[in-house]
CSV table of C-alpha atoms in Angstrom, one decimal:
chain,number,residue,atom,x,y,z
A,1,MET,CA,-29.6,-45.1,135.4
A,2,GLY,CA,-27.1,-48.0,134.3
A,3,VAL,CA,-23.7,-46.8,132.9
A,4,VAL,CA,-24.9,-48.4,128.9
A,5,GLU,CA,-28.3,-46.8,129.3
A,6,ALA,CA,-26.3,-43.6,130.2
A,7,PHE,CA,-23.6,-43.2,127.3
A,8,ARG,CA,-27.1,-43.9,125.0
A,9,SER,CA,-29.3,-41.5,126.5
A,10,ALA,CA,-25.9,-38.9,126.2
A,11,PHE,CA,-24.9,-40.4,122.6
A,12,GLY,CA,-27.3,-41.7,120.9
A,13,ALA,CA,-26.2,-45.4,120.3
A,14,ASP,CA,-23.7,-48.4,122.8
A,15,PRO,CA,-21.2,-48.2,123.9
A,16,GLU,CA,-18.4,-50.7,121.9
A,17,THR,CA,-17.8,-52.1,124.9
A,18,VAL,CA,-18.6,-51.6,129.2
A,19,TRP,CA,-15.0,-52.6,131.4
A,20,ARG,CA,-15.3,-52.7,135.6
A,21,ALA,CA,-12.1,-52.8,137.4
A,22,PRO,CA,-12.6,-52.9,141.0
A,23,GLY,CA,-10.6,-50.5,144.3
A,24,ARG,CA,-8.3,-52.1,146.4
A,25,VAL,CA,-7.3,-52.3,150.0
A,26,ASN,CA,-4.1,-53.7,150.6
A,27,LEU,CA,-3.8,-56.5,153.4
A,28,ILE,CA,0.0,-55.8,153.9
A,29,GLY,CA,2.9,-53.8,152.7
A,30,GLU,CA,2.2,-50.1,152.4
A,31,HIS,CA,4.5,-47.3,150.7
A,32,THR,CA,6.8,-50.9,149.7
A,33,ASP,CA,5.7,-50.3,146.3
A,34,TYR,CA,7.6,-47.4,144.7
A,35,ASN,CA,11.0,-49.0,146.8
A,36,ASP,CA,11.6,-52.2,144.7
A,37,GLY,CA,9.6,-54.3,147.9
A,38,PHE,CA,6.3,-56.4,148.5
A,39,VAL,CA,3.0,-55.9,148.8
A,40,LEU,CA,-0.6,-58.0,149.8
A,41,PRO,CA,-3.4,-55.8,148.9
A,42,PHE,CA,-7.0,-58.2,147.2
A,43,ALA,CA,-9.8,-56.0,144.5
A,44,VAL,CA,-12.9,-55.2,146.7
A,45,PRO,CA,-16.5,-55.5,145.5
A,46,TRP,CA,-16.3,-51.9,144.1
A,47,GLY,CA,-15.2,-49.7,141.5
A,48,VAL,CA,-15.4,-48.2,138.5
A,49,SER,CA,-17.6,-48.5,134.7
A,50,ALA,CA,-16.1,-47.5,132.2
A,51,ALA,CA,-18.3,-47.3,128.7
A,52,VAL,CA,-16.7,-46.8,125.8
A,53,SER,CA,-17.2,-45.8,121.8
A,54,ARG,CA,-14.1,-45.1,119.6
A,55,ARG,CA,-14.6,-41.2,117.5
A,56,ASP,CA,-13.1,-40.0,114.3
A,57,ASP,CA,-13.3,-36.7,114.3
A,58,GLY,CA,-10.1,-36.8,117.6
A,59,ALA,CA,-12.5,-35.1,120.2
A,60,ILE,CA,-13.0,-36.5,123.9
A,61,ARG,CA,-16.6,-36.6,125.4
A,62,LEU,CA,-16.7,-37.4,128.6
A,63,LEU,CA,-19.9,-38.0,131.2
A,64,SER,CA,-19.7,-39.4,134.9
A,65,LEU,CA,-23.2,-40.4,136.7
A,66,GLN,CA,-21.5,-39.0,139.6
A,67,GLY,CA,-20.9,-35.6,138.0
A,68,ALA,CA,-23.1,-33.1,136.0
A,69,ALA,CA,-25.8,-34.4,134.2
A,70,GLU,CA,-24.1,-33.5,130.3
A,71,PRO,CA,-21.2,-34.5,129.1
A,72,VAL,CA,-18.2,-32.8,128.6
A,73,THR,CA,-16.1,-32.1,125.3
A,74,LEU,CA,-12.9,-31.9,125.1
A,75,ALA,CA,-11.1,-30.4,122.4
A,76,THR,CA,-7.1,-31.2,123.9
A,77,ARG,CA,-6.2,-33.5,125.9
A,78,GLU,CA,-4.6,-31.4,127.8
A,79,GLN,CA,-8.1,-29.1,128.6
A,80,ALA,CA,-9.2,-32.3,130.9
A,81,THR,CA,-9.3,-31.3,134.9
A,82,GLY,CA,-9.6,-33.0,138.2
A,83,TRP,CA,-10.9,-36.8,137.2
A,84,GLN,CA,-10.8,-35.7,134.2
A,85,ARG,CA,-7.1,-36.4,133.7
A,86,TYR,CA,-7.3,-39.3,134.9
A,87,VAL,CA,-10.0,-41.0,132.3
A,88,VAL,CA,-7.7,-39.2,129.7
A,89,GLY,CA,-4.0,-39.6,130.8
A,90,VAL,CA,-4.3,-43.5,130.0
A,91,PRO,CA,-5.1,-42.4,126.5
A,92,ALA,CA,-2.5,-39.8,126.4
A,93,MET,CA,0.1,-42.6,127.1
A,94,LEU,CA,-0.3,-44.6,124.9
A,95,GLY,CA,0.3,-41.5,121.7
A,96,GLU,CA,-0.7,-41.0,118.3
A,97,ARG,CA,-2.7,-44.4,118.2
A,98,VAL,CA,-5.6,-43.1,120.7
A,99,GLY,CA,-8.2,-40.7,118.6
A,100,GLY,CA,-11.4,-39.1,120.3
A,101,PHE,CA,-13.4,-41.6,122.1
A,102,ASP,CA,-17.0,-41.3,124.0
A,103,ILE,CA,-16.7,-42.2,127.5
A,104,ALA,CA,-19.1,-42.4,129.8
A,105,ILE,CA,-18.5,-43.5,133.8
A,106,ASP,CA,-19.7,-45.1,136.8
A,107,GLY,CA,-18.3,-45.7,140.3
A,108,ASP,CA,-19.3,-46.9,143.6
A,109,VAL,CA,-15.1,-47.2,145.2
A,110,PRO,CA,-15.7,-44.9,148.0
A,111,ALA,CA,-13.5,-41.7,146.7
A,112,GLY,CA,-11.6,-40.5,149.2
A,113,ALA,CA,-11.7,-43.2,151.4
A,114,GLY,CA,-7.9,-44.9,150.5
A,115,LEU,CA,-10.0,-47.4,148.8
A,116,SER,CA,-7.8,-46.7,145.8
A,117,SER,CA,-10.7,-45.6,143.5
A,118,SER,CA,-8.1,-44.1,140.7
A,119,ALA,CA,-6.4,-46.3,140.2
A,120,ALA,CA,-10.6,-48.3,139.4
A,121,LEU,CA,-10.8,-46.2,136.8
A,122,GLU,CA,-7.8,-45.8,135.1
A,123,VAL,CA,-7.9,-49.3,134.5
A,124,ALA,CA,-11.3,-49.7,133.4
A,125,VAL,CA,-10.0,-46.9,131.0
A,126,GLY,CA,-7.2,-49.2,129.4
A,127,SER,CA,-8.7,-52.1,129.6
A,128,ALA,CA,-11.7,-51.4,127.0
A,129,ILE,CA,-9.3,-48.7,124.5
A,130,ASN,CA,-7.2,-52.3,124.7
A,131,GLU,CA,-10.6,-54.0,123.9
A,132,ILE,CA,-11.2,-51.2,120.9
A,133,HIS,CA,-8.8,-50.5,119.5
A,134,GLY,CA,-7.2,-54.5,119.4
A,135,LEU,CA,-3.6,-53.4,121.4
A,136,GLY,CA,-3.6,-57.0,122.7
A,137,MET,CA,-1.7,-55.7,126.8
A,138,THR,CA,-1.3,-58.1,129.7
A,139,PRO,CA,-3.4,-57.1,132.9
A,140,MET,CA,-0.3,-56.2,133.6
A,141,GLU,CA,0.7,-53.9,131.2
A,142,ILE,CA,-3.0,-52.4,131.5
A,143,ALA,CA,-1.3,-51.6,135.6
A,144,LEU,CA,1.6,-50.3,134.3
A,145,LEU,CA,-0.5,-47.5,131.7
A,146,GLY,CA,-2.6,-46.4,134.0
A,147,GLN,CA,0.2,-46.4,136.5
A,148,LYS,CA,2.8,-44.0,134.0
A,149,ALA,CA,-0.7,-41.8,133.8
A,150,GLU,CA,-1.2,-40.9,137.0
A,151,ASN,CA,2.4,-40.1,137.4
A,152,ASP,CA,3.0,-38.2,134.3
A,153,PHE,CA,-0.5,-36.6,133.4
A,154,VAL,CA,-1.9,-36.5,136.8
A,155,GLY,CA,1.6,-35.9,138.5
A,156,MET,CA,1.0,-38.5,141.3
A,157,PRO,CA,4.6,-40.7,141.8
A,158,CYS,CA,2.2,-43.4,142.7
A,159,GLY,CA,3.5,-47.5,142.8
A,160,ILE,CA,3.2,-50.3,140.4
A,161,MET,CA,0.5,-51.0,143.2
A,162,ASP,CA,-3.4,-50.0,143.1
A,163,GLN,CA,-3.2,-50.7,139.5
A,164,ALA,CA,-1.8,-54.1,139.9
A,165,ALA,CA,-4.6,-54.6,141.9
A,166,SER,CA,-7.0,-53.6,140.6
A,167,ALA,CA,-6.1,-55.2,136.8
A,168,CYS,CA,-4.4,-58.9,138.2
A,169,SER,CA,-6.8,-59.1,141.2
A,170,GLN,CA,-8.9,-62.8,141.8
A,171,GLU,CA,-11.9,-63.9,143.2
A,172,GLY,CA,-10.8,-64.9,146.7
A,173,LYS,CA,-7.4,-64.3,146.7
A,174,ALA,CA,-4.9,-61.9,146.9
A,175,LEU,CA,-2.4,-60.7,145.1
A,176,PHE,CA,1.3,-60.8,146.7
A,177,LEU,CA,3.4,-58.5,144.4
A,178,ASP,CA,7.1,-58.7,143.7
A,179,CYS,CA,6.8,-54.5,142.4
A,180,ARG,CA,10.1,-55.1,141.1
A,181,SER,CA,10.1,-58.1,138.9
A,182,LEU,CA,6.1,-57.4,138.7
A,183,GLY,CA,5.9,-61.0,139.1
A,184,PHE,CA,3.5,-62.5,140.9
A,185,ARG,CA,0.6,-65.4,142.5
A,186,GLN,CA,-2.7,-65.7,144.1
A,187,VAL,CA,-2.9,-66.5,147.5
A,188,PRO,CA,-5.8,-67.7,148.4
A,189,LEU,CA,-7.6,-66.2,150.8
A,190,ASP,CA,-10.4,-67.5,152.4
A,191,LEU,CA,-11.5,-65.6,155.5
A,192,ALA,CA,-15.0,-67.0,156.8
A,193,ALA,CA,-13.8,-70.6,156.6
A,194,HIS,CA,-11.8,-69.6,159.5
A,195,GLY,CA,-15.1,-67.3,161.2
A,196,LEU,CA,-12.8,-63.9,160.0
A,197,ARG,CA,-13.8,-61.1,157.9
A,198,ILE,CA,-11.7,-58.3,157.2
A,199,LEU,CA,-13.9,-54.9,158.3
A,200,ILE,CA,-13.0,-51.5,156.2
A,201,ILE,CA,-13.5,-48.8,158.2
A,202,ASP,CA,-13.6,-45.9,156.0
A,203,THR,CA,-12.7,-42.4,158.7
A,204,ARG,CA,-15.2,-40.2,155.7
A,205,VAL,CA,-11.5,-38.2,156.4
A,206,HIS,CA,-10.7,-37.5,152.3
A,207,HIS,CA,-7.4,-37.9,152.0
A,208,GLU,CA,-5.1,-36.2,149.2
A,209,LEU,CA,-2.1,-37.5,148.5
A,210,ALA,CA,-0.7,-35.3,145.4
A,211,ASP,CA,-0.4,-32.5,148.5
A,212,GLY,CA,2.8,-32.6,148.1
A,213,GLN,CA,3.0,-35.7,151.5
A,214,TYR,CA,3.4,-38.2,148.7
A,215,ALA,CA,5.8,-37.1,147.4
A,216,LYS,CA,7.9,-35.7,149.6
A,217,ARG,CA,8.0,-39.5,150.9
A,218,ARG,CA,9.2,-40.7,147.7
A,219,ALA,CA,11.4,-38.4,147.6
A,220,ASP,CA,13.1,-39.0,151.4
A,221,CYS,CA,13.4,-43.1,150.6
A,222,GLU,CA,15.0,-42.5,147.0
A,223,SER,CA,17.8,-40.1,148.8
A,224,ALA,CA,18.1,-42.3,151.4
A,225,ALA,CA,18.6,-45.3,149.2
A,226,ARG,CA,21.4,-43.5,147.1
A,227,LYS,CA,23.6,-42.7,149.6
A,228,LEU,CA,23.3,-45.9,150.9
A,229,GLY,CA,24.5,-46.3,147.6
A,230,VAL,CA,21.1,-49.1,146.4
A,231,GLU,CA,19.5,-49.2,144.1
A,232,ALA,CA,16.0,-49.1,146.5
A,233,LEU,CA,15.3,-50.1,150.1
A,234,ARG,CA,14.3,-53.1,149.0
A,235,ASP,CA,18.3,-53.4,148.8
A,236,VAL,CA,19.4,-52.6,152.6
A,237,THR,CA,19.9,-56.1,154.3
A,238,ASP,CA,22.3,-55.1,157.0
A,239,LEU,CA,18.8,-52.4,158.9
A,240,ALA,CA,21.2,-51.6,162.0
A,241,GLY,CA,24.2,-50.2,159.5
A,242,ALA,CA,21.9,-48.6,157.5
A,243,LEU,CA,20.5,-46.9,159.9
A,244,SER,CA,23.4,-46.4,161.8
A,245,ARG,CA,24.3,-44.0,157.7
A,246,LEU,CA,21.2,-42.2,158.5
A,247,GLN,CA,19.5,-39.5,160.9
A,248,GLY,CA,16.0,-37.5,161.0
A,249,ASP,CA,12.9,-37.8,159.1
A,250,GLU,CA,15.3,-40.5,155.8
A,251,ARG,CA,16.2,-42.9,159.0
A,252,ASN,CA,12.6,-43.8,159.5
A,253,ARG,CA,11.4,-44.1,156.9
A,254,VAL,CA,14.3,-46.4,156.1
A,255,GLN,CA,12.9,-48.4,159.2
A,256,HIS,CA,9.6,-48.8,158.1
A,257,VAL,CA,10.2,-50.1,154.7
A,258,VAL,CA,12.8,-52.0,155.1
A,259,THR,CA,10.6,-53.3,158.3
A,260,GLU,CA,7.4,-53.6,156.6
A,261,ASN,CA,9.1,-56.2,153.6
A,262,HIS,CA,9.6,-58.7,156.3
A,263,ARG,CA,6.5,-58.1,157.3
A,264,VAL,CA,4.9,-58.5,154.3
A,265,GLU,CA,7.0,-61.9,154.2
A,266,ALA,CA,5.7,-63.3,157.4
A,267,LEU,CA,2.0,-63.6,156.6
A,268,ILE,CA,2.6,-65.2,153.8
A,269,GLY,CA,4.2,-67.7,155.8
A,270,LEU,CA,1.5,-67.6,157.9
A,271,LEU,CA,-1.2,-68.1,155.4
A,272,ARG,CA,0.6,-71.2,153.5
A,273,ALA,CA,0.9,-72.7,157.3
A,274,GLY,CA,-3.2,-71.7,157.3
A,275,ALA,CA,-2.5,-69.4,160.1
A,276,ILE,CA,-4.7,-66.9,159.2
A,277,THR,CA,-5.8,-65.9,163.0
A,278,GLU,CA,-2.6,-65.5,163.6
A,279,ILE,CA,-1.5,-62.2,161.1
A,280,GLY,CA,-3.2,-59.8,163.6
A,281,ALA,CA,0.2,-58.9,165.1
A,282,LEU,CA,2.0,-58.3,162.3
A,283,LEU,CA,-0.8,-56.2,161.0
A,284,ASN,CA,-0.9,-53.9,164.6
A,285,ALA,CA,3.2,-53.3,163.4
A,286,SER,CA,2.5,-52.5,161.0
A,287,HIS,CA,0.0,-49.4,162.0
A,288,LEU,CA,2.5,-48.9,164.1
A,289,SER,CA,5.5,-48.8,162.4
A,290,LEU,CA,3.5,-46.5,159.8
A,291,ARG,CA,2.4,-44.2,163.3
A,292,ASP,CA,5.5,-43.7,164.4
A,293,GLU,CA,8.1,-44.1,162.0
A,294,TYR,CA,6.6,-43.0,158.1
A,295,GLU,CA,4.1,-39.9,159.8
A,296,VAL,CA,0.7,-41.2,157.1
A,297,SER,CA,-0.9,-42.2,159.7
A,298,SER,CA,-4.1,-39.3,161.1
A,299,PRO,CA,-6.0,-39.0,164.1
A,300,GLU,CA,-9.4,-40.4,162.9
A,301,LEU,CA,-6.7,-43.2,161.6
A,302,ASP,CA,-5.0,-44.4,164.7
A,303,VAL,CA,-8.1,-43.6,166.9
A,304,ALA,CA,-9.6,-46.2,164.8
A,305,VAL,CA,-7.1,-48.7,165.1
A,306,GLU,CA,-6.6,-48.7,168.5
A,307,ALA,CA,-10.7,-49.0,169.2
A,308,SER,CA,-10.9,-52.0,166.9
A,309,LEU,CA,-8.5,-54.2,169.2
A,310,ARG,CA,-10.2,-52.5,172.2
A,311,GLY,CA,-13.9,-54.2,170.7
A,312,GLY,CA,-12.2,-58.2,169.9
A,313,ALA,CA,-10.2,-57.0,167.1
A,314,ARG,CA,-7.2,-59.8,166.6
A,315,GLY,CA,-5.4,-57.1,164.2
A,316,ALA,CA,-6.2,-53.3,162.8
A,317,ARG,CA,-4.0,-50.6,160.3
A,318,MET,CA,-4.5,-48.2,158.5
A,319,THR,CA,-4.6,-49.3,154.7
A,320,GLY,CA,-3.4,-47.3,151.3
A,321,GLY,CA,-1.7,-44.5,151.2
A,322,GLY,CA,-3.0,-42.6,154.6
A,323,PHE,CA,-3.3,-39.1,156.0
A,324,GLY,CA,-6.8,-40.4,155.6
A,325,GLY,CA,-9.1,-42.8,154.1
A,326,SER,CA,-9.7,-46.0,155.8
A,327,ALA,CA,-8.0,-48.7,158.8
A,328,ILE,CA,-8.8,-52.1,158.5
A,329,ALA,CA,-8.8,-54.5,160.9
A,330,LEU,CA,-9.4,-58.6,161.4
A,331,VAL,CA,-12.0,-59.6,163.1
A,332,ALA,CA,-13.5,-62.3,164.1
A,333,GLU,CA,-17.9,-63.1,163.3
A,334,GLU,CA,-19.0,-63.0,166.1
A,335,ARG,CA,-17.0,-59.3,167.3
A,336,VAL,CA,-17.9,-58.2,164.6
A,337,ASP,CA,-20.8,-56.0,166.4
A,338,SER,CA,-18.7,-55.2,169.0
A,339,VAL,CA,-16.2,-53.4,167.5
A,340,GLN,CA,-18.1,-51.1,165.0
A,341,GLU,CA,-19.8,-50.2,168.4
A,342,SER,CA,-16.0,-49.5,169.7
A,343,VAL,CA,-15.1,-47.6,166.8
A,344,SER,CA,-18.1,-45.7,167.0
A,345,ALA,CA,-18.3,-44.8,169.9
A,346,ALA,CA,-14.6,-43.3,170.3
A,347,PHE,CA,-15.2,-41.6,166.6
A,348,ALA,CA,-18.7,-39.8,169.1
A,349,ALA,CA,-16.4,-38.9,172.2
A,350,LYS,CA,-14.0,-36.4,170.0
A,351,GLY,CA,-16.9,-35.3,167.7
A,352,TRP,CA,-16.2,-36.9,164.4
A,353,ALA,CA,-18.5,-37.9,161.9
A,354,GLU,CA,-19.7,-41.4,161.9
A,355,PRO,CA,-17.4,-43.7,160.5
A,356,ARG,CA,-18.8,-46.8,157.8
A,357,PHE,CA,-18.5,-49.9,157.6
A,358,MET,CA,-17.9,-52.3,155.2
A,359,PRO,CA,-17.0,-55.4,154.8
A,360,ALA,CA,-13.3,-56.4,152.2
A,361,VAL,CA,-14.3,-59.8,150.3
A,362,PRO,CA,-11.6,-60.9,148.4
A,363,SER,CA,-12.8,-60.0,144.6
A,364,ALA,CA,-12.0,-60.6,141.0
A,365,GLY,CA,-10.1,-58.2,139.2
A,366,ALA,CA,-11.0,-56.6,136.4
A,367,HIS,CA,-13.2,-57.6,133.7
A,368,LYS,CA,-16.0,-57.1,130.1
A,369,THR,CA,-19.5,-56.5,131.8
A,370,ALA,CA,-21.2,-56.0,128.1
């Protein structure tokens, strides 16, 4: 049953609108967004659809095709739990401008895989609410609304990258985003023309970023920035000098963030030069930095990356917030099977569940479907 049919069955009428927003994979630029840095994500083919209609009585009725068979009715936004908080949090950030609503949700982004199912949900809901209430928000404003909901209502201190990628991406392109100015441009990413693909390797180790580890990394960065007298780590220009003034975790976090911003800019330079086949070394360096300096990798992600390279990948790295989820590998078409076999064998040797492999095709951002 599709989301429109599910809405009609649950609520007795057709929805006013239906929006779909994609998840994302990040090519490079990890944990730089909340440090006012640079990122280069792109939307993936999997996403979340939200069918929505207004209500006059202030009640909120929610149905998830991946959840209970019957809709849940909330008298107040504070009653929301779990996934409902991502839905309810978006209109909550708009205050009295938005009242009650009926909503049906359907998604095919693998949850917990580091592909940002939460941002897809927020952007789909925000896009639908924007339309039915005639709010006139731009895609970036909808992304900011979703980020605010996740920060203030859900309690997850994420940056803007995931929501921006979901709201603003274009098919066939990566999104080069300056997370301070929110300026962005679309960068062509025609992998097939170069005989390449980005392979997502879902380790099936589900992560939970709201458990404090993500927040601790952000706090480390903010503390380091204060000690260095800069607004954000993006402003560090003398890396050696900055590192000499810091110790421990803060030193390591600065090392990662500053060099990761450089890697984003270097990768953009290679894409501009048409040297997409040469970006693998930057992906490898990014993973090592995330593993050793930022400490957000996991044994499964490390094995996925190492086995991908043994299988012939040109480069590989973890993607997303870390602590589980997915890795990506840059693979020549003729080596896809050998990479998958190498990773599968490495997981089997560890006694781990078979990983899931998915091709990452740069896809369209949020769009209306009905």
